Amino acid sequence: MLAEGALAAGCRFFAGYPITPASEIYEVMMRELPTRGGLALSAPDEISSLCYCVGASLRGLKAMTATSGPGWALMIETVQYALMTETPIVVALVQRLGPSTGGATQGAQGDIWLAEFSTSGGYTLPVFSPSNAAESYELAIHAFNWAERLRTPVILLSDKEVGMTSEVVNDEALQIPDLVNRKRATATADYAPYAVQEPETVPAFAAVGEEIKTTVTGSAHDPQGRLRKNSPQVINVLQRLQRKIEAHAEEMALVRPDLDPDARCLLISYGVTARAARQAVEILRGEGLRVSFLQIQSLFPIPRKWLDWATAGVEMVFVAEENLTGQYRAALTPYLSGKRIFGINQIGHLISPSHIARAVEGLMA
Amino acid sequence: MTTEALYLSPTAKLPYCRGCGHSLVVRQLSNALERLGLPPRSIVLTTDIGCVGLADSLFPYLHTVHTTHGRSTAFATGMALADAAMEPQGLKPIVMIGDGGAMIGLLHLVHAAQLNVDITVLLHNNFMFGMTGGQHSALSPLNWVTATTPDGNSIPPLDILALLRTAHATFLARQFATSPDLATTIADAINYPGFSVVEIVELCTAYGTRWNQATGASLKEIADRQGYAIGELETEIERPTFRDLYRHEQNVRKPKRAKPPVPRLNTTAQLKNEVRVVLAGTAGERVQSAAALLCRAALSVGLYSTQKNDNPVTQGSGFSLSEICLSPKPIDYTGMECPDVVLAVSDEGWKELQANGTVAACREETLLFVDSQIEAHPPMGCVVPLPLRREANPKRAALAAIAAWLENNPLLPPEAWDAALAADPAERRAESLAALEVGRRLGGECVKSS
């Protein structure tokens, strides 16, 4: 469904390298893209996969690759290049148990930090995390839309359990956003590839090979794409790369709230664990406990307004996720001041609804 | 504007050290482009890291892409691949890379050669890393003095053209930066429809000539010592470019038919609450495909389902397992806290159920249908041994087990199976129907006996 969502979003280029549990996406794209006017290709490694995609995007095509933790580790150099050159790109990162080659056929939510905090300079990479097949489809389109609109790499953070579990999807219930394409430069002699007119934050795009001469560089550059040292213009460009994400953070926010206005505790989850958490909330409410629930789909930038809204009046916040150290909990903590924050964590298999319910009950008591 | 001014400006101030081969290369590249008369916007100069990467700004009318170290070939390949799939087409990426970049990005050169993608690589081989202080590279000649081999290099250099020949590169050339033929060689390479590479042998005047007895005049001697042929090298017969292959495949390829959707029947399933089933057997014995069939059958009568598979990292050996949830409403949690039904059709499958905690999670009311050949010692649950493997054969045992269970718990009408099997080829459908029949019979007998 993630691959189908990408196709629906207008993805026309895919380069992949086999890795469990992301190979299904690769196989669907290899089967489907050539008959839909696109190109899908087997790359010799993950570095090449993403370089090919970035090259294709520079030429003007919407492009995606899919990988898992070990492959993502190899792509971090190139994702930074995409960020610096403002090249739209989507990477589907289907998590498996780490570290290293870890457990290829075991799910996990252990790559939150590796995905988000992977750039020199600590730039915000938009990350969307689906919890089921339908959301994989919907969020794939959102991911492409934001990659195009902000000219930036976007990560679709899935995992083995979401990516490789077959399930029935009610296609009539899908919430499909309108498609967005990158803003193109109109022919002008003085086109500057990294210049914006304030208050705009995203420069217009000129494709390599077309009439407007473009200059692309991964080195620190001024609005014209020229390497400059110690220039305020260069610093401005570097600041704008972050500012453009922050300026659209609230618009990017996607959450599925199920709040109880009288609850004094909020359960937060994302990805596959959100499914168990939703069921845990049913169990707890069945026992008469007042609990609110917030599933976050847009992990980064952190949907702060939704978080403020969902935590109003709440004393305790629980974050359920399938990793050891509470990676997303740590990212949320600065925005949950005054709350008592608890992690519900486990690795090696799905966290069950009863495990979450017991943990919440225990901590509330 | 003169055609000359479309490429390297005659007044351009080159940023290179005095006597550096790079200055000669950019001039000869410009001459080659001028000779070919290519529209500047049809070219993208893709430069690597190092002094070669300073060439972008010298060509103000070409598209330029300055990349990460070693990856210039891969980015150029991506642009050329996309171009092959687009209309109108005709982009020509020219890669400028050094010997250091060529080695760190060797894989990209090899794959570009294999693809025969339409890019030209100008490989500036000055035997060392220049920009970073004159360190040894994989292409440094024997005895070459560098910052990191002060007593002379003792590792034999890589003949990159010989290597690319084994990757089926069809245009390979080597030329001295000082050669009067350089522009011609570069022009031939750019004009070549497919992957072409020109290794340009030159000297780094900041470090190479300072530490070694080498001048422009001694380049030939160095090349000779390494057995390097000069000029356009003979290659294998011409073969289709990637662009040709893509066009050809577009013409001959037929859309692959996805499996048609399961027809939705008028009947509804007799299922009020979620039911969780674990099906375990041996890889290669159609365990997961039997589970998929069950989900398709359930879909035909309006049920939601999830199917979560597991197997060892190998694909065709060891256990194979599916966990299936069927429900009249959308399903959240897909795991098995305590399964309602366990179907084990092989010893390997049963062992995995013990190992992964499924057996221990069974409650008294859990139904276990296990093959008679399995020595099952479950702590709890209601165990029904059935000769599934013997009667249905091992490859149909999983489907037979599902049918045996359903015979005891009729959730699905028989026509749901017809709907699920509708898209299968006749032979496969007949096999499946036979398996279902065996399962129903065995399941019916155990109903009678209880």
Coordinates of C-alpha atoms in Angstrom, one line a residue, chain B residues 113-412:
Chain B
A113 CA 29.4 0.8 -17.3
Q114 CA 27.1 -2.3 -16.9
L115 CA 24.0 -0.2 -17.5
N116 CA 25.7 1.5 -20.5
V117 CA 24.0 4.7 -19.4
D118 CA 24.7 7.7 -21.5
I119 CA 27.3 9.6 -19.4
T120 CA 30.9 10.6 -20.0
V121 CA 33.4 10.3 -17.2
L122 CA 36.6 12.4 -17.2
L123 CA 38.7 10.7 -14.7
H124 CA 41.5 13.0 -13.7
N125 CA 44.3 10.7 -12.5
N126 CA 47.1 12.7 -10.9
F127 CA 48.1 9.7 -8.8
M128 CA 47.1 11.3 -5.4
F129 CA 44.7 13.3 -3.4
G130 CA 45.6 17.0 -4.1
M131 CA 43.2 19.2 -2.3
T132 CA 43.6 17.4 1.0
G133 CA 47.4 17.6 1.1
G134 CA 48.9 15.1 -1.3
Q135 CA 47.9 11.7 0.2
H136 CA 48.3 8.3 -1.5
S137 CA 45.4 7.0 -3.6
A138 CA 44.6 3.6 -5.0
L139 CA 45.9 4.8 -8.4
S140 CA 49.3 6.0 -7.1
P141 CA 52.2 4.3 -9.0
L142 CA 54.6 2.1 -7.3
N143 CA 57.3 4.1 -5.4
W144 CA 55.3 7.3 -5.7
V145 CA 56.0 9.6 -2.8
T146 CA 53.0 11.1 -1.2
A147 CA 52.2 12.7 2.2
T148 CA 51.2 9.2 3.5
T149 CA 53.8 7.2 1.6
P150 CA 57.0 9.3 2.3
D151 CA 59.2 6.3 1.4
G152 CA 57.4 5.6 -1.7
N153 CA 54.2 3.7 -2.4
S154 CA 54.5 -0.1 -2.2
I155 CA 50.9 -1.0 -3.2
P156 CA 50.3 -1.7 -6.9
P157 CA 48.0 0.8 -8.5
L158 CA 44.6 0.0 -9.8
D159 CA 44.2 -0.1 -13.6
I160 CA 40.7 1.3 -13.6
L161 CA 40.1 1.0 -17.3
A162 CA 41.0 -2.7 -17.2
L163 CA 38.5 -3.1 -14.4
L164 CA 35.8 -1.2 -16.3
R165 CA 36.4 -3.4 -19.3
T166 CA 35.3 -6.4 -17.2
A167 CA 32.1 -4.4 -16.5
H168 CA 31.4 -4.3 -20.3
A169 CA 32.3 -0.6 -20.8
T170 CA 32.2 0.0 -24.5
F171 CA 34.2 3.3 -24.7
L172 CA 37.5 3.4 -22.8
A173 CA 40.3 5.9 -23.5
R174 CA 43.4 7.1 -21.7
Q175 CA 45.1 10.3 -22.6
F176 CA 47.8 12.6 -21.2
A177 CA 46.6 16.0 -20.1
T178 CA 49.4 17.4 -22.2
S179 CA 48.4 15.5 -25.3
P180 CA 47.3 17.6 -28.4
D181 CA 44.7 14.8 -29.0
L182 CA 43.0 15.3 -25.7
A183 CA 40.1 17.5 -27.1
T184 CA 39.5 14.9 -29.8
T185 CA 39.4 12.0 -27.3
I186 CA 37.0 13.9 -25.1
A187 CA 34.8 14.9 -28.0
D188 CA 34.7 11.3 -29.2
A189 CA 33.7 10.2 -25.6
I190 CA 30.9 12.8 -25.3
N191 CA 29.7 11.9 -28.8
Y192 CA 29.5 8.2 -27.9
P193 CA 26.0 7.1 -27.2
G194 CA 26.5 5.2 -24.0
F195 CA 28.9 5.0 -21.1
S196 CA 32.3 6.4 -21.9
V197 CA 35.3 7.1 -19.8
V198 CA 38.5 9.0 -20.4
E199 CA 41.3 8.5 -17.9
I200 CA 43.4 11.7 -18.1
V201 CA 46.9 11.1 -16.8
E202 CA 48.3 14.3 -15.3
L203 CA 50.4 15.7 -12.4
C204 CA 49.6 17.5 -9.3
T205 CA 52.1 20.3 -9.3
A206 CA 51.4 21.2 -5.6
Y207 CA 52.6 17.8 -4.3
G208 CA 53.3 15.3 -7.1
T209 CA 56.1 17.1 -8.8
R210 CA 57.4 18.4 -5.6
W211 CA 58.1 15.0 -4.1
N212 CA 58.7 13.0 -7.2
Q213 CA 61.0 13.3 -10.2
A214 CA 58.2 13.9 -12.6
T215 CA 57.4 16.4 -15.2
G216 CA 54.8 16.6 -18.0
A217 CA 57.4 15.0 -20.2
S218 CA 57.8 11.9 -18.0
L219 CA 54.1 11.1 -17.9
K220 CA 54.6 8.6 -20.8
E221 CA 57.4 6.9 -18.9
I222 CA 55.1 6.5 -15.8
A223 CA 52.3 5.1 -18.0
D224 CA 54.7 2.7 -19.8
R225 CA 56.0 1.4 -16.5
Q226 CA 52.4 0.5 -15.5
G227 CA 51.7 -1.0 -18.9
Y228 CA 49.0 1.6 -19.6
A229 CA 47.9 1.9 -23.2
I230 CA 47.3 5.4 -24.5
G231 CA 44.5 6.5 -26.8
E232 CA 41.1 5.0 -27.4
L233 CA 41.2 1.4 -26.3
E234 CA 39.6 -1.5 -28.1
T235 CA 36.5 -2.7 -26.4
E236 CA 33.9 -5.4 -27.0
I237 CA 31.4 -5.0 -29.7
E238 CA 28.8 -2.3 -29.3
R239 CA 25.8 -3.1 -27.2
P240 CA 22.5 -1.3 -26.6
T241 CA 22.5 1.8 -24.4
F242 CA 20.3 2.0 -21.4
R243 CA 18.1 4.4 -23.3
D244 CA 17.7 1.9 -26.1
L245 CA 16.9 -0.9 -23.7
Y246 CA 14.3 1.2 -21.9
R247 CA 12.6 2.2 -25.1
H248 CA 12.6 -1.4 -26.3
E249 CA 11.2 -2.7 -23.0
Q250 CA 8.5 0.0 -23.1
N251 CA 7.4 -1.3 -26.4
V252 CA 7.4 -5.0 -25.6
R253 CA 6.3 -4.9 -22.0
K254 CA 2.7 -5.7 -21.2
P255 CA 1.2 -4.6 -17.9
K256 CA 1.4 -7.3 -15.4
R257 CA -2.0 -8.3 -14.2
A258 CA -2.5 -7.8 -10.6
K259 CA -4.6 -10.4 -8.9
P260 CA -8.3 -9.3 -9.5
P261 CA -10.1 -8.2 -6.5
V262 CA -12.1 -10.8 -4.5
P263 CA -15.8 -10.7 -5.5
R264 CA -18.0 -9.5 -2.7
L265 CA -20.8 -12.0 -2.1
N266 CA -24.2 -11.2 -0.8
T267 CA -23.9 -13.5 2.1
T268 CA -22.4 -12.3 5.4
A269 CA -20.1 -14.2 7.7
Q270 CA -21.4 -15.9 10.9
L271 CA -18.9 -14.0 13.0
K272 CA -19.7 -11.7 15.8
N273 CA -16.3 -11.3 17.5
E274 CA -12.8 -11.3 16.4
V275 CA -11.2 -14.7 15.9
R276 CA -7.4 -15.2 16.0
V277 CA -5.8 -18.1 14.2
V278 CA -2.2 -19.3 14.1
L279 CA -1.2 -21.5 11.2
A280 CA 2.2 -23.2 11.5
G281 CA 4.1 -25.5 9.2
T282 CA 7.2 -25.9 7.1
A283 CA 8.5 -23.4 4.5
G284 CA 7.7 -24.3 1.0
E285 CA 4.5 -26.2 2.0
R286 CA 2.1 -23.3 1.1
V287 CA 1.4 -22.3 4.7
Q288 CA 1.3 -18.6 4.1
S289 CA -0.6 -18.9 0.8
A290 CA -3.2 -21.0 2.6
A291 CA -3.5 -18.2 5.1
A292 CA -3.9 -15.7 2.3
L293 CA -6.6 -17.8 0.8
L294 CA -8.5 -17.8 4.1
C295 CA -8.2 -14.0 4.2
R296 CA -9.5 -13.7 0.7
A297 CA -12.4 -16.0 1.5
A298 CA -13.2 -13.9 4.6
L299 CA -13.0 -10.7 2.5
S300 CA -15.7 -12.1 0.1
V301 CA -18.2 -12.2 2.9
G302 CA -17.3 -8.8 4.2
L303 CA -14.9 -9.6 7.0
Y304 CA -11.8 -7.7 7.9
S305 CA -8.6 -9.7 8.2
T306 CA -4.9 -9.3 8.9
Q307 CA -2.2 -11.8 8.1
K308 CA 1.1 -11.5 9.7
N309 CA 3.7 -14.0 8.5
D310 CA 6.9 -15.2 10.1
N311 CA 9.7 -17.4 8.9
P312 CA 13.5 -17.7 9.7
V313 CA 15.7 -15.4 7.7
T314 CA 16.0 -18.1 5.0
Q315 CA 13.0 -18.2 2.7
G316 CA 12.7 -21.9 1.7
S317 CA 13.7 -23.8 4.8
G318 CA 12.6 -24.1 8.4
F319 CA 9.3 -23.1 9.8
S320 CA 6.6 -21.0 8.2
L321 CA 4.0 -19.3 10.2
S322 CA 0.9 -17.1 9.7
E323 CA -1.1 -15.3 12.3
I324 CA -4.5 -14.4 11.1
C325 CA -7.2 -12.2 12.6
L326 CA -10.7 -12.2 11.2
S327 CA -13.2 -9.7 12.4
P328 CA -16.5 -8.1 11.4
K329 CA -14.8 -4.7 12.2
P330 CA -11.5 -3.1 11.4
I331 CA -8.6 -4.7 13.3
D332 CA -6.2 -2.9 15.5
Y333 CA -3.7 -5.1 17.2
T334 CA -2.4 -7.8 14.9
G335 CA -0.6 -10.0 17.4
M336 CA -1.7 -13.1 19.2
E337 CA -2.0 -12.5 23.0
C338 CA -4.0 -15.8 23.2
P339 CA -5.0 -17.5 20.0
D340 CA -8.5 -18.9 19.6
V341 CA -7.3 -21.5 17.1
V342 CA -3.9 -23.1 16.5
L343 CA -3.4 -25.2 13.3
A344 CA 0.0 -27.0 13.2
V345 CA 0.7 -29.1 10.2
S346 CA 4.3 -30.1 10.6
D347 CA 6.8 -30.8 13.3
E348 CA 8.9 -27.7 12.4
G349 CA 5.8 -25.6 12.7
W350 CA 4.9 -27.1 16.1
K351 CA 8.4 -26.6 17.4
E352 CA 8.3 -22.9 16.4
L353 CA 4.9 -22.5 18.2
Q354 CA 6.6 -23.9 21.3
A355 CA 9.6 -21.7 20.9
N356 CA 7.7 -18.4 20.2
G357 CA 5.4 -18.8 23.2
T358 CA 2.2 -19.6 21.2
V359 CA 1.6 -23.0 22.9
A360 CA 2.2 -21.5 26.3
A361 CA -0.3 -18.7 25.5
C362 CA -3.1 -21.2 24.7
R363 CA -6.1 -21.2 27.0
E364 CA -8.3 -24.2 27.8
E365 CA -10.8 -23.1 25.2
T366 CA -8.2 -22.8 22.5
L367 CA -8.7 -25.3 19.7
L368 CA -5.6 -27.0 18.4
F369 CA -5.8 -29.0 15.2
V370 CA -2.5 -30.7 14.8
D371 CA -1.2 -33.2 12.3
S372 CA -1.2 -36.8 13.6
Q373 CA 2.5 -37.1 13.0
I374 CA 3.3 -34.3 15.5
E375 CA 4.1 -35.4 19.0
A376 CA 2.2 -32.6 20.7
H377 CA 2.5 -32.1 24.4
P378 CA 0.7 -28.9 25.0
P379 CA 0.1 -27.7 28.5
M380 CA -3.5 -26.8 27.8
G381 CA -6.1 -26.4 25.1
C382 CA -8.2 -28.9 23.2
V383 CA -6.0 -30.9 20.9
V384 CA -7.4 -32.6 17.8
P385 CA -4.9 -34.8 16.0
L386 CA -5.8 -35.3 12.3
P387 CA -3.9 -37.2 9.5
L388 CA -3.6 -34.0 7.3
R389 CA -0.3 -34.7 5.8
R390 CA -1.1 -38.3 4.9
E391 CA -4.6 -37.6 3.5
A392 CA -4.1 -34.3 1.9
N393 CA -0.4 -34.4 1.2
P394 CA 2.1 -32.1 2.9
K395 CA 1.6 -29.1 0.5
R396 CA -2.1 -29.1 1.0
A397 CA -2.1 -29.9 4.7
A398 CA -2.3 -26.2 5.8
L399 CA -5.4 -25.6 3.7
A400 CA -6.9 -28.9 4.8
A401 CA -6.3 -27.8 8.4
I402 CA -8.2 -24.6 7.8
A403 CA -11.1 -26.5 6.3
A404 CA -11.1 -29.0 9.2
W405 CA -11.3 -26.2 11.7
L406 CA -14.1 -24.4 9.8
E407 CA -16.1 -27.6 9.5
N408 CA -16.2 -27.5 13.3
N409 CA -16.8 -23.8 13.4
P410 CA -18.7 -22.7 10.2
L411 CA -17.8 -19.0 9.9
L412 CA -17.6 -19.0 6.2

